[in-house]
Amino acid sequence: MKPRTRLSIALLVSFVVLVLGFLLPASVPAQAYAGRPKLIVIVVIDQFRGDYLNRDRAEFKGRGFNLFMNEGAWFTDCYYDYANTKTAPGHATIGTGAYTDGHGIEANDFWDASRSWDHKVSSVEDERYRLVDLPPASIPANQPGAPDTALKYVIGASPRNLRATTLGDELRLATDGRSRVYGISLKDRAAILPAGQSANGAFWIDNSSGQFTTSTYYMEQLPEWARAFNASGRVAEAAREAMVEGTTQFYELVGRTPAANRYELDFAKALIAGEKLGQNGVTDLVVVSLSANDIQGHQFGPNSDSEEQMILSLDRDLDDFDSWLDRSVGLQNVWLALSADHGIAPIPADAAKLGIDSAVVDMDKLYARLNAELNALYSPGMQTQYILPGPDLPYIALDRRSFERVKIDEKAAEDEVSKLLDEAIVSPVPQKSPDTIQPLPPPAQHRLPPTPQLAGVYTRFDLAHGQLPPSEWGKLLAHSYADHGNWYVMLVLGAYQMEDLHGSIGTTHFSPWSYDRHVPLAFYGAPFIPGEYHGRVAPVDMAATLASLAGVNQPSAAVGRVLTEAIKPIRPIGTQ
Ligand SMILES: [Zn+2]
């Protein structure tokens, strides 16, 4: 190349740079984050097993579930990789992309030695804050004798126990707080935990009136649009739809009907419109946790007509919500993600009819037996409480103060409780005396009734020291580890077995078995390759994938995998 040609090229390059310099606004700050979608909406269905979408697929209409199944990336085999399949840990996992050993939330309520020996604390309860804008009837009277001027309030809530950041936190960190992040649910824990520590707001209902509230952790009073929603008569309309007009048990009676999903989705619309989400030049995030399916599902089970109606009704409501999103923000600007916090077991009697060994265990009797046996061992003649009440299986909490008084250390205490549980749940085989040979009993002519089985008992001590089976099973248990200063053991009953619910509710979820861990996982949006994916994935992959696509740091304890198989390839440079 001649020197003159080189000079011309250099001049041309300088000219282009100069022109570009004039065209581009000088004030664009250098930052890694380019804010791809205007809005991410994560829909969490509380208690929704992964097989439901397949089961009811033929009945789906419009762009509700079909938006995910036909136009999005739908993962049919998504399983939680931990043993404590409850609402609070599930929602924390969806937000953080981590398990209990990463985010610190093991149960809905737990004994926290650093906070109270009188009651279990809820995963989000926080006495340093109060709930706001509650109707007067929902605020308890002060203690008798308290001055008239004493402030009446209900204890607030916050993500104080959450030890990891969420996708929302990372969006806010990446944009210096310009991304707006919100959580919505009927339940406080399900609104707060997936949104994260830095969320702009989390909204849930006052159980009695059904009005939306929040905690002073977020704000001193509800925003104008939320007050207007509460005053709009929408709550009364939901009660009318559920045919319990004027109820003061909104959570139980409206909460178990499809009317509750519509009520929540309408609040989500009011939030998106009221806060102008998707109009801030960066990516905003809303997590909507729909509680109704859990409230009805515990009562009627996964195979009931009630479950079927709830799913088909939700399909229509999601269709309506998606159309609204399309009109208001434009679906081309939105990424949607769908999952659930846990699955559910069939009602034990239904499974037993098919010959499944779905026995139930009376926890009250079991607790009485454990306490009696521990007293006989360590404090004969006494009525010491060694086991803390209110089990939140799989955890059984030990009162360490009682053991410490009789000089028993954690390892010895937890080992003893494990041994006693083993003996109590597995019916002991009667020992034959060596000099008498008993004839065998005659073979049964029919299937024998279900019998409680013990799949395993694991101590906190062993979990803390990594002394677990070197297997997939061991990994599930390790992921369920949390430390709130108490001693505990984890009890795993046989598959399809559960605690006796005494007829108050029909079934539950709490175990490491597949039916409690199987949930849907699906995405809709520009970066996803539509299709049905059968590879094994986990709910922790949602936060990892969305963080990666949004170009932000993964949440602090995230262990999920970026689901690259469902992401459109990046266009090679120079091609269209
Ligand atoms: Zn539940």
Coordinates of C-alpha atoms and ligand atoms in Angstrom, one line a residue:
M1 CA 0.0 0.0 0.0
K2 CA 1.3 3.4 -1.0
P3 CA 1.9 6.0 1.8
R4 CA -0.7 8.3 0.2
T5 CA -3.4 5.6 0.3
R6 CA -2.6 4.9 4.0
L7 CA -3.0 8.6 4.7
S8 CA -6.3 8.7 2.9
I9 CA -7.6 5.7 4.9
A10 CA -6.4 7.3 8.2
L11 CA -8.2 10.6 7.2
L12 CA -11.3 8.7 6.3
V13 CA -11.3 6.8 9.7
S14 CA -10.8 10.1 11.5
F15 CA -13.7 11.6 9.6
V16 CA -16.0 8.7 10.4
V17 CA -15.0 8.8 14.1
L18 CA -15.7 12.6 14.1
V19 CA -19.1 12.2 12.5
L20 CA -20.1 9.4 14.8
G21 CA -19.0 11.5 17.7
F22 CA -21.5 14.2 16.7
L23 CA -24.3 11.6 16.1
L24 CA -23.9 9.7 19.4
P25 CA -25.1 11.5 22.5
A26 CA -22.0 12.5 24.5
S27 CA -23.6 11.6 27.8
V28 CA -24.1 7.8 27.2
P29 CA -22.3 6.4 30.2
A30 CA -20.0 3.4 29.7
Q31 CA -21.7 0.5 31.3
A32 CA -21.9 -3.2 30.6
Y33 CA -25.6 -3.4 31.0
A34 CA -27.7 -2.5 28.0
G35 CA -31.2 -3.3 29.4
R36 CA -32.6 -5.7 26.9
P37 CA -36.3 -6.4 27.6
K38 CA -38.3 -3.6 29.1
L39 CA -40.0 -5.9 31.5
I40 CA -39.4 -9.4 32.9
V41 CA -42.5 -11.1 34.5
I42 CA -41.9 -14.2 36.5
V43 CA -45.2 -16.1 37.2
V44 CA -44.9 -18.6 40.1
I45 CA -47.9 -20.9 40.6
D46 CA -48.0 -22.0 44.3
Q47 CA -48.1 -25.8 44.3
F48 CA -48.2 -26.8 40.7
R49 CA -46.8 -30.1 39.7
G50 CA -44.8 -30.4 36.5
D51 CA -47.1 -33.0 35.0
Y52 CA -50.2 -30.8 35.1
L53 CA -49.4 -28.9 31.9
N54 CA -49.1 -32.2 29.9
R55 CA -52.2 -33.7 31.6
D56 CA -54.5 -30.7 30.6
R57 CA -52.8 -29.6 27.5
A58 CA -55.6 -30.5 25.2
E59 CA -58.0 -28.2 27.1
F60 CA -55.8 -25.1 26.9
K61 CA -57.1 -22.2 24.8
G62 CA -55.7 -18.9 23.7
R63 CA -52.3 -17.6 24.8
G64 CA -52.4 -18.6 28.5
F65 CA -50.3 -21.7 29.1
N66 CA -50.0 -22.1 25.3
L67 CA -47.9 -19.0 25.1
F68 CA -45.2 -20.9 27.0
M69 CA -45.9 -24.4 25.6
N70 CA -46.3 -23.5 21.9
E71 CA -44.5 -20.2 21.4
G72 CA -41.9 -20.5 24.2
A73 CA -39.2 -22.8 25.6
W74 CA -41.0 -25.3 27.8
F75 CA -39.0 -27.6 30.0
T76 CA -41.1 -30.7 30.9
D77 CA -38.6 -32.2 33.4
C78 CA -37.7 -29.6 36.0
Y79 CA -37.0 -30.8 39.5
Y80 CA -35.9 -29.0 42.7
D81 CA -32.7 -30.6 43.9
Y82 CA -33.4 -30.3 47.6
A83 CA -35.4 -32.2 50.2
N84 CA -37.5 -29.3 51.8
T85 CA -40.1 -28.7 49.2
K86 CA -42.0 -25.9 50.9
T87 CA -43.4 -22.5 49.9
A88 CA -40.7 -20.2 51.4
P89 CA -37.6 -22.1 50.3
G90 CA -39.2 -22.6 46.8
H91 CA -39.8 -18.9 46.3
A92 CA -36.4 -18.0 47.6
T93 CA -34.9 -20.5 45.2
I94 CA -36.7 -19.1 42.2
G95 CA -35.4 -15.6 43.1
T96 CA -31.8 -16.5 44.0
G97 CA -31.0 -19.4 41.8
A98 CA -29.7 -21.1 45.0
Y99 CA -31.0 -23.8 47.4
T100 CA -31.5 -23.5 51.1
D101 CA -27.8 -24.0 51.8
G102 CA -27.2 -20.8 49.7
H103 CA -30.2 -18.6 50.5
G104 CA -30.8 -19.6 54.1
I105 CA -34.6 -20.2 54.0
E106 CA -35.4 -23.8 55.0
A107 CA -39.1 -23.6 55.9
N108 CA -42.2 -21.4 56.1
D109 CA -41.7 -21.1 59.9
F110 CA -38.7 -22.2 62.0
W111 CA -37.3 -22.1 65.5
D112 CA -34.6 -19.4 65.5
A113 CA -32.6 -19.6 68.7
S114 CA -31.3 -16.1 68.2
R115 CA -34.8 -14.6 68.2
S116 CA -37.3 -16.5 70.2
W117 CA -37.9 -19.6 72.3
D118 CA -41.6 -18.9 72.6
H119 CA -42.7 -19.3 69.1
K120 CA -41.5 -20.3 65.7
V121 CA -40.7 -17.2 63.5
S122 CA -42.1 -17.0 60.1
S123 CA -39.5 -16.9 57.3
V124 CA -40.2 -13.2 56.7
E125 CA -41.7 -11.9 60.0
D126 CA -39.8 -8.9 61.3
E127 CA -40.7 -7.0 64.5
R128 CA -38.6 -4.0 63.4
Y129 CA -41.3 -3.1 60.9
R130 CA -45.1 -2.9 60.7
L131 CA -47.7 -3.5 58.1
V132 CA -49.2 -0.5 56.4
D133 CA -52.7 0.7 55.4
L134 CA -54.6 -2.2 57.1
P135 CA -58.3 -1.8 57.6
P136 CA -59.0 -0.9 61.3
A137 CA -60.8 -4.2 61.9
S138 CA -57.5 -6.1 61.0
I139 CA -55.5 -4.2 63.6
P140 CA -55.7 -5.8 67.0
A141 CA -56.6 -3.8 70.1
N142 CA -53.7 -2.9 72.4
Q143 CA -53.1 -4.9 75.6
P144 CA -55.6 -4.0 78.4
G145 CA -54.3 -1.0 80.3
A146 CA -52.2 0.4 77.5
P147 CA -52.5 4.2 77.1
D148 CA -55.1 5.3 74.5
T149 CA -52.3 7.0 72.6
A150 CA -50.4 3.8 72.2
L151 CA -49.8 2.9 68.5
K152 CA -51.8 -0.1 67.3
Y153 CA -50.1 -2.0 64.5
V154 CA -49.4 -5.4 63.1
I155 CA -45.8 -6.7 63.0
G156 CA -44.2 -6.3 59.7
A157 CA -42.1 -8.4 57.3
S158 CA -38.9 -8.2 55.4
P159 CA -36.3 -10.4 53.6
R160 CA -34.1 -10.4 56.8
N161 CA -33.4 -14.1 56.6
L162 CA -32.5 -14.1 52.9
R163 CA -28.8 -14.6 52.7
A164 CA -28.4 -14.3 48.9
T165 CA -29.2 -11.7 46.3
T166 CA -32.0 -12.3 43.7
L167 CA -32.2 -11.6 40.0
G168 CA -34.0 -8.4 40.9
D169 CA -31.2 -7.4 43.2
E170 CA -28.7 -7.9 40.5
L171 CA -30.8 -5.9 38.0
R172 CA -30.9 -3.1 40.5
L173 CA -27.2 -3.3 41.3
A174 CA -26.3 -3.3 37.6
T175 CA -28.4 -0.1 36.9
D176 CA -27.6 1.8 40.0
G177 CA -31.2 1.2 41.2
R178 CA -32.9 2.3 38.0
S179 CA -34.5 -1.1 37.4
R180 CA -37.7 -1.4 39.4
V181 CA -38.4 -4.7 41.1
Y182 CA -41.6 -5.9 42.8
G183 CA -43.2 -9.0 44.2
I184 CA -46.9 -9.8 44.5
S185 CA -48.7 -12.7 46.2
L186 CA -51.6 -13.5 48.6
K187 CA -48.8 -14.7 51.0
D188 CA -46.1 -12.4 52.4
R189 CA -43.3 -14.9 52.1
A190 CA -44.1 -15.5 48.4
A191 CA -44.1 -11.8 47.6
I192 CA -41.0 -10.9 49.6
L193 CA -38.5 -13.8 49.0
P194 CA -38.3 -14.0 45.2
A195 CA -38.1 -10.2 44.9
G196 CA -35.1 -9.8 47.1
Q197 CA -33.5 -7.4 49.6
S198 CA -33.4 -4.3 47.3
A199 CA -36.9 -4.7 45.9
N200 CA -38.9 -1.5 45.5
G201 CA -41.9 -3.2 46.9
A202 CA -43.6 -6.4 47.8
F203 CA -47.4 -6.6 48.2
W204 CA -49.6 -9.3 49.8
I205 CA -53.0 -9.4 51.4
D206 CA -54.4 -8.9 54.8
N207 CA -55.9 -12.4 55.3
S208 CA -59.1 -11.3 56.8
S209 CA -60.2 -8.4 54.5
G210 CA -58.3 -9.4 51.4
Q211 CA -56.9 -5.8 51.0
F212 CA -53.4 -5.5 49.7
T213 CA -50.8 -4.4 52.2
T214 CA -47.0 -4.1 52.5
S215 CA -44.4 -3.5 55.3
T216 CA -42.6 -0.4 56.4
Y217 CA -39.4 -2.2 55.2
Y218 CA -40.5 -1.0 51.8
M219 CA -42.6 2.1 52.3
E220 CA -44.5 4.1 54.9
Q221 CA -47.8 3.8 53.1
L222 CA -49.2 2.1 50.0
P223 CA -48.7 4.0 46.7
E224 CA -51.7 5.9 45.3
W225 CA -52.5 3.3 42.7
A226 CA -52.5 0.5 45.4
R227 CA -54.8 2.5 47.6
A228 CA -57.1 3.2 44.7
F229 CA -57.1 -0.6 44.0
N230 CA -58.1 -1.3 47.6
A231 CA -60.8 1.3 47.4
S232 CA -62.1 0.2 44.0
G233 CA -64.5 -2.5 45.2
R234 CA -62.3 -5.1 43.5
V235 CA -62.0 -7.1 46.8
A236 CA -65.8 -7.3 47.2
E237 CA -66.1 -8.4 43.6
A238 CA -63.6 -11.2 44.2
A239 CA -65.6 -12.4 47.2
R240 CA -68.8 -12.2 45.1
E241 CA -67.1 -14.3 42.4
A242 CA -66.1 -16.8 45.0
M243 CA -69.7 -16.7 46.4
V244 CA -68.6 -15.7 49.9
E245 CA -69.8 -12.1 49.8
G246 CA -68.9 -10.1 52.9
T247 CA -66.5 -12.7 54.2
T248 CA -63.9 -11.9 56.8
Q249 CA -61.9 -15.0 55.8
F250 CA -60.7 -13.8 52.4
Y251 CA -57.5 -15.8 52.4
E252 CA -59.2 -19.2 53.2
L253 CA -62.5 -18.8 51.3
V254 CA -61.7 -16.6 48.3
G255 CA -58.1 -17.7 48.3
R256 CA -59.0 -21.3 47.3
T257 CA -61.0 -20.3 44.3
P258 CA -60.0 -19.1 40.7
A259 CA -61.3 -15.7 41.7
A260 CA -58.2 -15.2 43.8
N261 CA -55.9 -15.6 40.7
R262 CA -57.9 -12.9 38.8
Y263 CA -57.7 -10.7 41.8
E264 CA -53.9 -11.0 42.0
L265 CA -53.4 -10.6 38.3
D266 CA -55.6 -7.4 38.3
F267 CA -53.4 -6.1 41.1
A268 CA -50.3 -6.9 39.0
K269 CA -51.8 -4.9 36.1
A270 CA -52.5 -2.0 38.5
L271 CA -48.8 -2.2 39.7
I272 CA -47.3 -2.3 36.1
A273 CA -49.5 0.6 35.0
G274 CA -49.2 2.6 38.3
E275 CA -45.4 2.3 38.5
K276 CA -45.0 2.7 34.7
L277 CA -43.0 -0.5 34.6
G278 CA -41.3 -1.2 31.2
Q279 CA -41.0 2.5 30.5
N280 CA -37.8 3.4 32.3
G281 CA -35.2 2.6 29.7
V282 CA -33.9 -0.3 31.7
T283 CA -35.3 -3.8 32.6
D284 CA -37.9 -3.9 35.3
L285 CA -39.0 -7.1 37.0
V286 CA -42.2 -8.3 38.6
V287 CA -42.7 -11.6 40.3
V288 CA -46.3 -12.7 40.6
S289 CA -46.9 -15.7 42.9
L290 CA -50.4 -17.1 42.4
S291 CA -51.4 -18.7 45.8
A292 CA -54.9 -20.0 45.0
N293 CA -53.8 -23.4 43.7
D294 CA -52.0 -24.2 46.9
I295 CA -54.9 -23.2 49.1
Q296 CA -57.3 -25.4 47.2
G297 CA -54.8 -28.1 46.4
H298 CA -54.1 -29.0 50.0
Q299 CA -57.7 -29.5 50.5
F300 CA -58.8 -31.4 47.5
G301 CA -55.6 -33.0 46.0
P302 CA -54.1 -33.0 42.6
N303 CA -56.6 -35.3 41.0
S304 CA -59.8 -33.4 42.0
D305 CA -62.3 -31.6 39.8
S306 CA -61.4 -28.5 41.8
E307 CA -57.8 -28.8 40.6
E308 CA -58.9 -29.2 37.0
Q309 CA -61.2 -26.1 37.2
M310 CA -58.5 -24.1 38.8
I311 CA -56.0 -24.9 36.1
L312 CA -58.4 -24.2 33.2
S313 CA -59.6 -21.0 34.8
L314 CA -56.0 -19.9 35.3
D315 CA -55.3 -20.7 31.7
R316 CA -58.0 -18.1 30.7
D317 CA -56.7 -15.6 33.2
L318 CA -53.2 -15.9 32.0
D319 CA -54.4 -15.4 28.4
D320 CA -56.2 -12.2 29.6
F321 CA -53.1 -11.0 31.4
D322 CA -50.8 -11.7 28.5
S323 CA -53.1 -9.8 26.1
W324 CA -53.1 -6.9 28.5
L325 CA -49.3 -7.0 28.7
D326 CA -49.2 -7.0 24.9
R327 CA -51.4 -4.0 24.7
S328 CA -49.7 -2.0 27.4
V329 CA -46.0 -2.9 27.2
G330 CA -45.9 -5.0 24.0
L331 CA -45.0 -8.7 24.3
Q332 CA -42.0 -8.1 22.0
N333 CA -40.5 -6.1 24.9
V334 CA -41.3 -8.6 27.6
W335 CA -39.7 -11.9 28.8
L336 CA -42.0 -14.2 30.7
A337 CA -40.9 -17.1 32.9
L338 CA -43.2 -19.7 34.5
S339 CA -42.5 -22.1 37.4
A340 CA -43.8 -23.3 40.8
D341 CA -42.4 -23.4 44.3
H342 CA -43.2 -27.2 44.8
G343 CA -45.4 -30.0 43.6
I344 CA -47.8 -32.1 45.7
A345 CA -48.5 -35.7 46.7
P346 CA -51.8 -37.4 45.9
I347 CA -54.2 -37.7 48.9
P348 CA -52.9 -40.8 50.7
A349 CA -56.2 -42.6 50.6
D350 CA -56.3 -42.2 46.8
A351 CA -52.8 -43.6 46.3
A352 CA -53.6 -46.4 48.7
K353 CA -56.5 -47.5 46.6
L354 CA -54.1 -48.2 43.8
G355 CA -51.9 -50.2 46.0
I356 CA -49.2 -47.6 46.8
D357 CA -47.8 -47.8 50.3
S358 CA -49.1 -44.3 51.2
A359 CA -49.2 -44.6 55.0
V360 CA -49.6 -41.6 57.3
V361 CA -47.8 -41.0 60.6
D362 CA -49.4 -39.3 63.6
M363 CA -46.9 -36.7 64.5
D364 CA -48.6 -35.8 67.8
K365 CA -48.3 -39.4 69.0
L366 CA -44.7 -39.6 67.7
Y367 CA -43.7 -36.4 69.5
A368 CA -45.3 -37.6 72.8
R369 CA -43.4 -40.9 72.4
L370 CA -40.1 -39.2 71.7
N371 CA -40.4 -36.9 74.7
A372 CA -41.4 -39.7 77.0
E373 CA -38.5 -41.9 75.9
L374 CA -36.0 -39.0 76.2
N375 CA -37.3 -38.2 79.7
A376 CA -36.8 -41.9 80.6
L377 CA -33.2 -41.7 79.4
Y378 CA -32.1 -38.3 80.6
S379 CA -34.5 -37.0 83.3
P380 CA -36.5 -39.9 84.8
G381 CA -39.8 -38.9 86.3
M382 CA -39.7 -35.4 84.7
Q383 CA -41.9 -34.0 81.8
T384 CA -39.1 -32.1 80.1
Q385 CA -39.8 -31.0 76.5
Y386 CA -36.9 -32.2 74.4
I387 CA -38.6 -31.8 71.0
L388 CA -39.8 -28.3 70.1
P389 CA -43.5 -28.3 69.0
G390 CA -44.9 -27.7 65.6
P391 CA -42.8 -29.9 63.2
D392 CA -42.2 -28.4 59.8
L393 CA -41.2 -31.6 58.1
P394 CA -38.7 -32.6 57.0
Y395 CA -37.3 -30.8 60.0
I396 CA -37.8 -31.9 63.6
A397 CA -36.3 -29.3 66.0
L398 CA -34.7 -30.2 69.3
D399 CA -34.9 -28.0 72.3
R400 CA -31.1 -27.7 72.9
R401 CA -31.6 -26.0 76.3
S402 CA -33.2 -29.3 77.6
F403 CA -30.3 -31.4 76.4
E404 CA -27.7 -29.0 77.6
R405 CA -29.2 -29.0 81.1
V406 CA -28.6 -32.8 81.3
K407 CA -25.1 -32.4 79.7
I408 CA -25.9 -34.0 76.4
D409 CA -24.1 -32.5 73.4
E410 CA -25.6 -31.9 69.9
K411 CA -24.1 -35.0 68.3
A412 CA -25.3 -37.3 71.1
A413 CA -28.7 -35.6 71.2
E414 CA -29.4 -35.8 67.5
D415 CA -28.1 -39.4 67.2
E416 CA -30.4 -40.5 70.0
V417 CA -33.4 -38.8 68.5
S418 CA -32.6 -40.4 65.1
K419 CA -32.4 -43.8 66.8
L420 CA -35.7 -43.3 68.6
L421 CA -37.4 -42.2 65.4
D422 CA -36.1 -45.2 63.6
E423 CA -37.6 -47.5 66.3
A424 CA -40.8 -45.6 66.5
I425 CA -41.6 -45.5 62.8
V426 CA -40.4 -48.9 61.7
S427 CA -42.5 -51.4 63.6
P428 CA -39.9 -53.6 65.3
V429 CA -39.7 -57.3 64.2
P430 CA -40.6 -59.4 67.3
Q431 CA -37.5 -61.2 68.6
K432 CA -38.0 -64.9 68.7
S433 CA -36.5 -66.6 71.7
P434 CA -33.9 -69.2 70.5
D435 CA -35.6 -72.2 72.0
T436 CA -39.0 -71.8 70.6
I437 CA -39.7 -71.9 66.9
Q438 CA -42.8 -69.9 66.0
P439 CA -44.8 -71.2 63.0
L440 CA -45.0 -68.8 60.1
P441 CA -48.2 -66.8 59.9
P442 CA -50.5 -67.8 57.0
P443 CA -49.8 -65.7 53.8
A444 CA -52.2 -62.7 53.4
Q445 CA -55.0 -63.2 50.9
H446 CA -55.2 -59.5 50.1
R447 CA -52.8 -56.6 49.9
L448 CA -51.8 -55.5 53.3
P449 CA -52.6 -52.0 54.5
P450 CA -50.0 -49.2 54.0
T451 CA -47.2 -49.3 56.7
P452 CA -45.1 -46.3 57.7
Q453 CA -41.5 -46.5 56.3
L454 CA -38.5 -44.6 57.3
A455 CA -36.4 -43.6 54.3
G456 CA -33.8 -41.9 56.5
V457 CA -33.1 -39.6 59.4
Y458 CA -30.2 -37.1 59.0
T459 CA -28.8 -35.0 61.8
R460 CA -27.9 -31.3 61.6
F461 CA -24.5 -32.3 62.9
D462 CA -23.9 -34.6 60.0
L463 CA -25.3 -32.1 57.5
A464 CA -23.0 -29.4 58.9
H465 CA -20.0 -31.7 58.7
G466 CA -20.8 -32.9 55.2
Q467 CA -21.3 -36.5 56.5
L468 CA -23.9 -37.5 53.9
P469 CA -24.2 -40.3 51.4
P470 CA -22.0 -39.5 48.4
S471 CA -24.9 -39.8 46.0
E472 CA -27.7 -37.7 44.4
W473 CA -29.7 -38.4 47.5
G474 CA -26.9 -36.9 49.7
K475 CA -26.9 -33.8 47.5
L476 CA -30.6 -33.2 48.0
L477 CA -30.1 -33.3 51.8
A478 CA -27.0 -31.1 51.7
H479 CA -28.9 -28.5 49.7
S480 CA -31.5 -28.4 52.5
Y481 CA -29.0 -27.4 55.2
A482 CA -29.8 -24.2 57.2
D483 CA -28.5 -22.9 60.5
H484 CA -30.6 -20.8 62.8
G485 CA -28.8 -21.8 66.0
N486 CA -31.0 -24.8 66.7
W487 CA -30.4 -28.5 66.6
Y488 CA -32.5 -30.6 64.4
V489 CA -32.9 -33.8 62.5
M490 CA -34.4 -34.3 59.1
L491 CA -37.0 -37.0 58.8
V492 CA -37.7 -38.6 55.4
L493 CA -40.7 -40.9 55.3
G494 CA -41.3 -43.4 52.6
A495 CA -42.4 -42.1 49.2
Y496 CA -46.1 -41.1 49.1
Q497 CA -46.2 -41.1 53.0
M498 CA -46.8 -38.1 55.1
E499 CA -47.9 -36.9 58.5
D500 CA -51.5 -37.6 59.5
L501 CA -53.3 -34.3 58.6
H502 CA -56.3 -35.4 60.8
G503 CA -58.8 -34.7 58.0
S504 CA -58.3 -30.9 58.2
I505 CA -56.6 -30.9 54.8
G506 CA -56.2 -33.7 52.3
T507 CA -52.6 -33.7 51.3
T508 CA -49.3 -31.9 51.5
H509 CA -45.7 -31.4 50.2
F510 CA -42.5 -31.4 52.2
S511 CA -40.4 -34.3 50.9
P512 CA -37.4 -35.1 48.6
W513 CA -39.6 -37.4 46.5
S514 CA -40.2 -36.6 42.8
Y515 CA -43.8 -35.5 43.0
D516 CA -42.9 -32.8 45.5
R517 CA -39.9 -31.6 43.5
H518 CA -41.4 -31.7 39.9
V519 CA -42.5 -28.2 38.7
P520 CA -42.9 -26.6 35.3
L521 CA -40.2 -24.3 33.9
A522 CA -40.9 -22.3 30.8
F523 CA -39.9 -19.1 29.1
Y524 CA -41.4 -16.8 26.5
G525 CA -39.5 -13.9 24.8
A526 CA -37.3 -12.9 22.0
P527 CA -34.1 -14.8 23.0
F528 CA -35.7 -18.2 23.4
I529 CA -35.9 -21.0 20.8
P530 CA -39.5 -22.2 21.0
G531 CA -39.8 -25.9 21.7
E532 CA -40.4 -28.7 24.2
Y533 CA -37.2 -29.6 26.1
H534 CA -37.1 -33.0 27.9
G535 CA -33.6 -32.7 29.5
R536 CA -33.5 -32.6 33.3
V537 CA -33.3 -29.0 34.5
A538 CA -33.9 -27.3 37.9
P539 CA -35.7 -24.2 39.1
V540 CA -32.3 -22.7 40.0
D541 CA -31.6 -22.5 36.2
M542 CA -34.3 -19.8 35.8
A543 CA -32.4 -17.0 37.6
A544 CA -29.1 -18.1 36.0
T545 CA -30.6 -18.0 32.5
L546 CA -32.4 -14.7 32.9
A547 CA -29.3 -13.0 34.5
S548 CA -27.1 -14.2 31.7
L549 CA -29.5 -13.0 29.0
A550 CA -30.0 -9.7 30.7
G551 CA -26.2 -9.3 30.9
V552 CA -26.0 -8.9 34.6
N553 CA -24.1 -10.7 37.4
Q554 CA -25.7 -13.9 38.6
P555 CA -27.3 -13.7 42.1
S556 CA -24.7 -14.1 44.8
A557 CA -25.2 -17.8 45.6
A558 CA -26.6 -18.9 42.3
V559 CA -25.8 -22.5 41.3
G560 CA -28.1 -22.8 38.3
R561 CA -27.1 -23.6 34.8
V562 CA -27.7 -21.2 31.9
L563 CA -30.1 -23.1 29.6
T564 CA -28.1 -22.5 26.5
E565 CA -30.0 -25.2 24.5
A566 CA -33.1 -22.9 24.5
I567 CA -31.3 -19.7 23.7
K568 CA -31.1 -18.4 20.1
P569 CA -27.5 -18.3 18.8
I570 CA -25.8 -15.0 18.6
R571 CA -25.7 -13.8 15.0
P572 CA -22.2 -14.0 13.5
I573 CA -20.7 -10.5 12.9
G574 CA -21.5 -9.2 9.5
T575 CA -24.6 -11.4 8.9
Q576 CA -28.2 -10.3 9.0
Ligands
ZN1 ZN -48.6 -25.6 50.4

